[in-house]
Coordinates of C-alpha atoms in Angstrom, one line a residue:
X65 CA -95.8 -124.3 182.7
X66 CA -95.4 -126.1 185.9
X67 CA -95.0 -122.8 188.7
X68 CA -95.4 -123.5 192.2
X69 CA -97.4 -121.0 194.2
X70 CA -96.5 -119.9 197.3
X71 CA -92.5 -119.6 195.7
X72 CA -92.9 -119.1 192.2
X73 CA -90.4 -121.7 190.5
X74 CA -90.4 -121.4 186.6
X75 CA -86.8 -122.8 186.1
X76 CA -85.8 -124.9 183.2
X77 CA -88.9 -123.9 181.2
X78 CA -87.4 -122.9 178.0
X79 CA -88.9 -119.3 178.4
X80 CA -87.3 -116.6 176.4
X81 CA -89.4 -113.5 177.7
X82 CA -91.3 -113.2 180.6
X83 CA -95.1 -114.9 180.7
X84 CA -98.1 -112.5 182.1
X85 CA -98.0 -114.2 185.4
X86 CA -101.8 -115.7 186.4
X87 CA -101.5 -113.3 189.5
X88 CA -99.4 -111.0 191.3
X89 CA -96.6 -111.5 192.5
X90 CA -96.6 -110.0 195.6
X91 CA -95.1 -111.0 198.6
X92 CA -94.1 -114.5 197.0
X93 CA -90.6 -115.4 199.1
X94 CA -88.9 -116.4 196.1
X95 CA -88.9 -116.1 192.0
X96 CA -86.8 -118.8 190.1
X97 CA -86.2 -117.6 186.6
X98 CA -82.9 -120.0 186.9
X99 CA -81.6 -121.8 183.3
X100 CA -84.0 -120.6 180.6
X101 CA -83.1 -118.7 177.3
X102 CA -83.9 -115.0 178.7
X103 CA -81.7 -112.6 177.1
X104 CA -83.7 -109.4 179.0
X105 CA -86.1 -108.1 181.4
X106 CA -88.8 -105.3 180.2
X107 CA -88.4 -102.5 182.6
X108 CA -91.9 -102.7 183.9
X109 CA -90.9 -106.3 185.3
X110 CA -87.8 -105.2 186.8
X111 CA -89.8 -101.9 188.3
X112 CA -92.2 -104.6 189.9
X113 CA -89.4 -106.9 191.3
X114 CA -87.5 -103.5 193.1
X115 CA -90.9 -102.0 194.3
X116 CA -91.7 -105.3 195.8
X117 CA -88.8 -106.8 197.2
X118 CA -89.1 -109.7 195.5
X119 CA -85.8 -112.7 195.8
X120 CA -85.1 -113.6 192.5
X121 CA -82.4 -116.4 190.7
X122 CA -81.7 -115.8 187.6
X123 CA -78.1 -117.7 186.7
X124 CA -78.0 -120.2 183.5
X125 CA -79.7 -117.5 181.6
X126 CA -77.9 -115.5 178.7
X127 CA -78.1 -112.2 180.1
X128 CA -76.9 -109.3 177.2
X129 CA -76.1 -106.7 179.8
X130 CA -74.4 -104.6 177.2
X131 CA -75.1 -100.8 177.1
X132 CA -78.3 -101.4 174.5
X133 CA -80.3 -102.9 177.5
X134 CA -78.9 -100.3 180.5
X135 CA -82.1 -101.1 182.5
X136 CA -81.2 -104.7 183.3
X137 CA -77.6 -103.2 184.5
X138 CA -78.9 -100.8 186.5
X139 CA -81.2 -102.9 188.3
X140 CA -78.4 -105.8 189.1
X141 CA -76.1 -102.9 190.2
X142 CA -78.7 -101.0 192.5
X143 CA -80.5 -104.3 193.8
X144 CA -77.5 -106.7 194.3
X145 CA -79.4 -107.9 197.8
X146 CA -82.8 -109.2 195.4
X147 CA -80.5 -111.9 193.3
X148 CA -80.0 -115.0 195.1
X149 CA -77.2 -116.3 193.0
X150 CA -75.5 -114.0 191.7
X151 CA -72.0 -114.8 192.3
X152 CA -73.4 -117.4 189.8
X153 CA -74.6 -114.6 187.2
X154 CA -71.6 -113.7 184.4
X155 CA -72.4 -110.8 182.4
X156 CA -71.7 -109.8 178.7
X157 CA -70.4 -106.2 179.7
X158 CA -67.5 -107.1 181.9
X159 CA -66.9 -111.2 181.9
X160 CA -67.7 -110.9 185.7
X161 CA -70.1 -112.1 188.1
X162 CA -73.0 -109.6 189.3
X163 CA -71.5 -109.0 193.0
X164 CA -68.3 -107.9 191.1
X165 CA -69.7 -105.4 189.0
X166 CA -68.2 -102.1 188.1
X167 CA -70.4 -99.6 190.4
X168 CA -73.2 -97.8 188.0
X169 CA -71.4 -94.5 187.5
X170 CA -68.5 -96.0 186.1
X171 CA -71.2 -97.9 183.8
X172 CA -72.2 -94.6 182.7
X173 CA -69.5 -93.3 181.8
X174 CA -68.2 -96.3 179.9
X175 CA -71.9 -96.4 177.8
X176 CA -71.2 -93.0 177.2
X177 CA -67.9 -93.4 175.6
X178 CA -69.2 -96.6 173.6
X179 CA -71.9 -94.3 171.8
X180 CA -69.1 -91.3 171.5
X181 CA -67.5 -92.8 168.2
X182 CA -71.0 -93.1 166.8
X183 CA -72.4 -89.5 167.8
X184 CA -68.7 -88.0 166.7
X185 CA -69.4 -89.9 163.6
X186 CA -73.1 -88.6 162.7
X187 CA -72.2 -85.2 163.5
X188 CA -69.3 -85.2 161.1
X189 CA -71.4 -86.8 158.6
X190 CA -73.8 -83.9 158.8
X191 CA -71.3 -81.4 158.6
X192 CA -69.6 -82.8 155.2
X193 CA -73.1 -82.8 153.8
X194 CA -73.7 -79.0 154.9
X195 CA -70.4 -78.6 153.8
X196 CA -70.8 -80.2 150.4
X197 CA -74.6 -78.6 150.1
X198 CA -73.2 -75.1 150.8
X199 CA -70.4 -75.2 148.4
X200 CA -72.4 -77.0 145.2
X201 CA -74.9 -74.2 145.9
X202 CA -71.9 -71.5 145.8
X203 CA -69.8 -73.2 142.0
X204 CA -73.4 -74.8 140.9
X205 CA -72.1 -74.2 137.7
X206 CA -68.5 -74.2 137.9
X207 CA -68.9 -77.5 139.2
X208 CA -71.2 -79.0 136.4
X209 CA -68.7 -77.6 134.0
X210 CA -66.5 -79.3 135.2
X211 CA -68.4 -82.7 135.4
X212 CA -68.7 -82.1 131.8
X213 CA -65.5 -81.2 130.8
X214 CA -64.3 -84.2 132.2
X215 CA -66.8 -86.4 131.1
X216 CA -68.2 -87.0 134.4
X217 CA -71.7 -87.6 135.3
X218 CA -72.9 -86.7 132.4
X219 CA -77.0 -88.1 133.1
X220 CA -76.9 -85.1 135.5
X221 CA -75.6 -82.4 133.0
X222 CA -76.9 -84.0 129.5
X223 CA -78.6 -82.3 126.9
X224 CA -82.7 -82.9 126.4
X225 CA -83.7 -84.2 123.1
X226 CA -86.0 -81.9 122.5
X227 CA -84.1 -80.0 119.6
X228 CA -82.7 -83.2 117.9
X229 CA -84.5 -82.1 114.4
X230 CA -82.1 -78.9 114.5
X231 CA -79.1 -78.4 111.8
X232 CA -76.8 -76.6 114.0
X233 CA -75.5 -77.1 117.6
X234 CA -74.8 -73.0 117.4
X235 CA -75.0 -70.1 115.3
X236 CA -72.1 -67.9 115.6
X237 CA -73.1 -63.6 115.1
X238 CA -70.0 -61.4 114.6
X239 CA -69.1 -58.6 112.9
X240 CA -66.9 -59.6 109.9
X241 CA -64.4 -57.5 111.4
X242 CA -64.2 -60.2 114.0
X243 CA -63.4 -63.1 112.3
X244 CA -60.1 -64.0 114.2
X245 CA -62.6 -64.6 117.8
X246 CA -64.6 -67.1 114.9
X247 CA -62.1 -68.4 113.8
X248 CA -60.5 -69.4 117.1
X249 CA -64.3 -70.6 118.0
X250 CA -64.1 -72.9 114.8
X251 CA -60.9 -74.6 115.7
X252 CA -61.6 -75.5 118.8
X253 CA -65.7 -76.5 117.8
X254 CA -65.7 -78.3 114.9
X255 CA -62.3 -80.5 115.4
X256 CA -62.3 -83.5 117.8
X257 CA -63.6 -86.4 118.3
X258 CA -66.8 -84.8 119.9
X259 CA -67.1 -81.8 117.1
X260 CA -70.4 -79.7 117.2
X261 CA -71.9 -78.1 113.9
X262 CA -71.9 -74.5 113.7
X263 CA -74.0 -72.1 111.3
X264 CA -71.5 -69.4 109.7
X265 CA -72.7 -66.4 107.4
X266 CA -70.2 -66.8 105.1
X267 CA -70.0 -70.0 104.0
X268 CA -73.6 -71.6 105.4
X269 CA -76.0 -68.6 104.6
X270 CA -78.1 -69.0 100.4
X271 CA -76.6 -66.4 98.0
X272 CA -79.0 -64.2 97.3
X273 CA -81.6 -64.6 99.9
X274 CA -82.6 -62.2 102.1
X275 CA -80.3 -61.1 105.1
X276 CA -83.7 -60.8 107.5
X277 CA -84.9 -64.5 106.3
X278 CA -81.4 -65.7 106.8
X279 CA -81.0 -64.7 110.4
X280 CA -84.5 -66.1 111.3
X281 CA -83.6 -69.3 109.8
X282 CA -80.2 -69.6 111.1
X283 CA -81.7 -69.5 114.4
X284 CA -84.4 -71.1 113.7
X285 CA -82.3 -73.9 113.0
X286 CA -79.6 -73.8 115.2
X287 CA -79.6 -75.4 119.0
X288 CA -78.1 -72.1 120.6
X289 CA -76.5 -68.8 119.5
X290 CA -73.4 -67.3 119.7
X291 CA -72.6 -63.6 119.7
X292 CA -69.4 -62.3 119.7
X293 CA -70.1 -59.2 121.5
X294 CA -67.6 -56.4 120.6
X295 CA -67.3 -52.8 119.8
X296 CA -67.3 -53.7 116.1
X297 CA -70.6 -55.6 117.2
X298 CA -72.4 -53.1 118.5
X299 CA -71.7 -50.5 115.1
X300 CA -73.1 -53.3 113.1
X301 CA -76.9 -53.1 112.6
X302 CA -77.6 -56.7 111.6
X303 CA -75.4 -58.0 114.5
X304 CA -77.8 -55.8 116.6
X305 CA -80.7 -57.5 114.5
X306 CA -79.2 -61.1 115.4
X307 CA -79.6 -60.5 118.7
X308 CA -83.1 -59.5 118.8
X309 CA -84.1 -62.5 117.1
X310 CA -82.4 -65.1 119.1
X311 CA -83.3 -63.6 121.9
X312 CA -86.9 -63.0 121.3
X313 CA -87.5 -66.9 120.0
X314 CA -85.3 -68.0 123.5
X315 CA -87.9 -65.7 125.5
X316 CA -90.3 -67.6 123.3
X317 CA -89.6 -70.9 123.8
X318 CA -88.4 -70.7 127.8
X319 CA -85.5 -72.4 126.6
X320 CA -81.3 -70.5 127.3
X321 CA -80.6 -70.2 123.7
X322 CA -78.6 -67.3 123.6
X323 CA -74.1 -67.5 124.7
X324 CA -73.1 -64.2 125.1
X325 CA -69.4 -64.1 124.9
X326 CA -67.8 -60.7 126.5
X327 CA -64.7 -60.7 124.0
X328 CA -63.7 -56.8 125.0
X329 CA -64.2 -54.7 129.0
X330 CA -67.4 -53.2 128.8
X331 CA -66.1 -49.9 128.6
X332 CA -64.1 -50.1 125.4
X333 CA -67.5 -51.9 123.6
X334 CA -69.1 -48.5 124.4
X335 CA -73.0 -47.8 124.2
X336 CA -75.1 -51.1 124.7
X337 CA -78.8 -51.0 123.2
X338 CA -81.1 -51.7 125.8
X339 CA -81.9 -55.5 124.7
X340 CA -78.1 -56.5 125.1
X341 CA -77.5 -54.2 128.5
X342 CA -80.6 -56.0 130.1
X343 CA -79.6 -59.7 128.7
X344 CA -76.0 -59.0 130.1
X345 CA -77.5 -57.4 133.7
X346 CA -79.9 -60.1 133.6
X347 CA -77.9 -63.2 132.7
X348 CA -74.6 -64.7 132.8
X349 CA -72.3 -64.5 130.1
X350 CA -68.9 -65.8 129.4
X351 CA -65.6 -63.5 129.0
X352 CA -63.0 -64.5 126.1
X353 CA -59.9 -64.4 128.5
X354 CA -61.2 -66.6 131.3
X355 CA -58.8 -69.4 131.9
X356 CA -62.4 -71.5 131.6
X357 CA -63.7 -70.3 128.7
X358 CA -63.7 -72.8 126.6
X359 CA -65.0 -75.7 129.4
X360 CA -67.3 -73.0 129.5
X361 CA -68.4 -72.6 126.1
X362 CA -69.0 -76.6 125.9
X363 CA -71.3 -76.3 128.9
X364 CA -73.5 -73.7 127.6
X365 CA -73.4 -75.8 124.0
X366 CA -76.1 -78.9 123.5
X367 CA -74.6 -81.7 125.8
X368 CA -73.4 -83.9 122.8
X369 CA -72.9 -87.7 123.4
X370 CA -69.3 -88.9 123.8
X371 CA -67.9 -90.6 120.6

């Protein structure tokens, strides 16, 4: 690079940043930066050339002077007397030469407006994803059951493989004075395109084999199970024994086997034994006259594949 000394003249170099200058450039009369490809000046530069007073040209160069690089634009704006040519300097920010400049608060308020959109934009970002995080935290499950009742997103909500060797998707326990809540159950199961397979005592269970060995099989052999919890339920001793069992081998296993379905108000079913009061304190269970009940019910079911 051919630079003179005593005024430092590094026009039409081709430089597109500043070079570490052999020495300082103190009290040189003159610092030609004119027609090269500099887009910017670090701030320590520009700090040197104000501290020191130092004449500078710096036309034919293509100057951003945009908001992004705010040093360069206040330095042309505050040191207007330092820049030889600058009638001859046409910025990016305004179209206008140096000396014509809008003064540097007006600069700052115009930045500030150009980032506005952008910070009104993040923050209104953030607040739909509190927004969003609050409420899925709030209907966790009402929304997943409705994901899945509308075959939506179903990789989120689908069923684990881990009981594909089972019979049954469910095994329905009722009191056979209950059959109309089973057979309602039935209709809506095991019709459709995307039927489950449920485990009934009277038309699934071995003739003649013991009622015990039955109920441990049936769930045993059956994904989840279904109790129809009533006030008939409750005076039924083998109901009572159904329960036990499912519920022990879901304890078991770590695994939500059990669906409690609330078919009556808790105060008509009467007494609860102390395994069925804690399950329905402890957990959730559905109720036979929500309007979701049976979006619900397919939830709580295995997660079957859409036919």
């Amino acid at each position: 690079m051919n630079c003179q000394i005593l005024n430092l003249y590094c026009s039409n170099q081709g430089l597109s940043r500043i070079p570490q200058f052999p020495e300082s450039i103190t009290n040189r009369k003159t610092l030609d930066l004119r027609y090269n490809n500099l887009t910017e000046l670090n701030e320590s530069f520009l700090m040197q050339l104000q501290n020191e007073r130092i004449p500078v040209y710096l036309s034919g160069n293509n100057w951003l002077s945009n908001c992004e690089d705010f040093s360069f634009i206040e330095f042309v704006t505050e040191n207007q007397d330092l820049i030889l040519d600058k009638e001859d300097i046409v910025t990016n920010f305004n179209g206008k030469p140096i000396n014509l400049m809008t003064p540097m608060e007006d600069i700052q308020d115009i930045c500030n407006l150009d980032f506005l959109p952008v910070v009104i934009g993040a923050l209104t970002f953030l607040l739909l994803i509190t927004f969003f995080t609050i409420l899925f935290l709030i209907y966790n499950l009402e929304i997943k059951v409705w994901l899945f009742a509308h075959n939506l997103m179903l990789c989120w909500v689908s069923e684990e493989e881990i009981d594909k060797d089972r019979e049954y998707d469910a095994f329905i326990c009722f009191s056979e004075k209950d059959e109309k809540y089973v057979e309602e159950i039935v209709k809506h199961l095991e019709s459709g395109p995307n039927s489950y397979k449920l485990c009934l005592h009277f038309r699934d269970w071995i003739v003649g084999d013991f009622i015990t060995n039955q109920i441990v099989n049936s769930v045993k052999n059956s994904k989840r199970s279904i109790f129809i919890l009533t006030k008939n339920f409750m005076e039924s001793v083998w109901s009572k024994l159904e329960f036990r069992t499912a519920h022990i081998a879901s304890m078991k296993e770590k695994r939500p086997r059990v669906i409690m379905i609330l078919c009556e108000n808790l105060e008509d079913i009467g007494e609860l034994t102390e395994e069925i009061d804690s399950y329905i304190t402890t957990n959730t269970y559905l109720k036979w006259n929500d309007y979701m009940f049976w979006d619900r019910l397919k939830y709580a079911l295995p997660h079957i594949k859409i036919k």
